[in-house]
Amino acid sequence: MMRSLFSAVSGLRTHQTRMDVIGNNVANVNTPGFKTGRVTFQEVFSQTLRGASSPSDTSAGARGGVNPMQVGLGVTTASIDTNHTPGNLQPTSRMTDVAIEGSGFFVVQDGSTPTFTRVGAFDTDGHGVLVDADGRKVLGWTADATGLLPIHKTDDLMSPIKIAIGSNMPAQATTLITWDKNLDSQAVAGTVKSSPVTVFDSQGATCAVNIMFLKTANPNEWTWTAAGPTGITGDGVLTFDADGSLVSATGTAGTTPPAFSFAPAGVNPVAVELVFDNVTQVAGPSTIASPVVNGCSTGTLESYTFDSKGVISGFYSNGQTRMLGQLAIANFSNPGGLLKMGKSLYRQSNNSGAPDIGEAGTSGRGTIAPSSLEMSNVDLAEEFTQMIITQRGFQANSRIITVADELLHELVSLKR
């Protein structure tokens, strides 16, 4: 009877633990990024009243084997597991909100120790640094002054990501113009096609340049000449084959690559290379154009957006787009081994494995969903069902204590 009392007490304790976990799950039903817990039970050590015995032999009159006699001593908690199944996504329309579709965690800086979270409810602080709700800096890789990200995205290159609205993009002089489309192969000698293009000097001022294409007496040849700003120099020859594909493009006196230059007053000389690789000469209108002209005037950062790989692209007032940085995503071989630190944060433990940090969408890491938050993965129907089962288990163990107490009362009453 005493064994039954202690077994029932262990049942009460474990079911209370299970109810605690269920209560925490239900309490966090609307907590972004929350992962449910699950309690599993196991029996404790059993007291052996009689050991097992083996059969004596195989003869007809021999005694057979006997199974052991054991009494269980109750139940204990085997594990409290975290269910890392992804939750549904909730659109928020906030530029700084991001969610992970699939596996992985955002990396945030908590002092000198990195911690990990599924909650992408980020914002920018007074210095333009991307932070979480408690001011922890979000880590990733920052682009350089030209908008290029590191080729090898390792954890030692991570740093807090800065998105400073209103930050300046300096002016850049034009250095390259790429041409495409067609020059009419049926044009008569002396035909001129003029194509205007706008270039920038080193201070961001615009200069109108006109590139004129002249059909020569050679059926597969055109010359080009740059005109416009005072002192501009640049001309050359475009040669095509019988199929209309470009054979060669040269500059003044046969130099390559073709280029023109001029020197505006008070700024650095402008030297621009011309790329004609995509120009053809076939029968049809002369539509040659310059769709790609690098260089820009000065501008300020007005807005930004995240893509599915966590790359942050900034949009500037001068019409330019430039990469600002990229979010780091950490994956673990055993996410269930992470330590919960509160405030939706996790920390590496001895059984979680080391964080495998890289860009989203690679090596099993999930992709980024911009302007969204991951909802809790709590299933209320499941939790209420488990609540009923736990309640009945608690009641049954309570009844064992009641009955055992009545038996003890009867035992004490035997002396009367």
Coordinates of N, CA, C and O in Angstrom, one line a residue, residues 57 165 169 174 191 268 360 379 401:
D57 N 15.1 -28.7 -18.0 CA 15.6 -29.4 -19.2 C 14.4 -29.5 -20.1 O 13.3 -29.0 -19.8
I165 N 18.4 55.2 -43.2 CA 17.6 56.0 -44.2 C 18.1 57.4 -44.2 O 18.4 58.1 -43.2
M169 N 24.6 58.5 -51.1 CA 25.4 57.7 -52.1 C 26.2 58.8 -52.9 O 25.6 59.6 -53.5
T174 N 30.5 58.2 -65.2 CA 30.2 57.1 -66.1 C 31.5 56.6 -66.7 O 32.4 57.3 -67.1
T191 N 24.4 56.7 -94.8 CA 23.3 56.7 -93.9 C 23.9 56.9 -92.4 O 24.8 56.3 -92.0
N268 N 37.2 65.8 -62.8 CA 38.1 64.9 -63.4 C 37.7 64.6 -64.8 O 36.5 64.6 -65.1
A360 N 20.4 32.4 -46.4 CA 19.2 31.7 -46.5 C 19.0 31.0 -47.8 O 19.6 31.4 -48.9
D379 N -1.3 24.3 -31.6 CA -2.5 23.8 -32.1 C -3.5 23.7 -30.9 O -3.3 22.8 -30.0
I401 N -4.4 7.5 -4.3 CA -4.0 8.0 -2.9 C -5.2 7.9 -2.0 O -5.1 7.4 -0.8

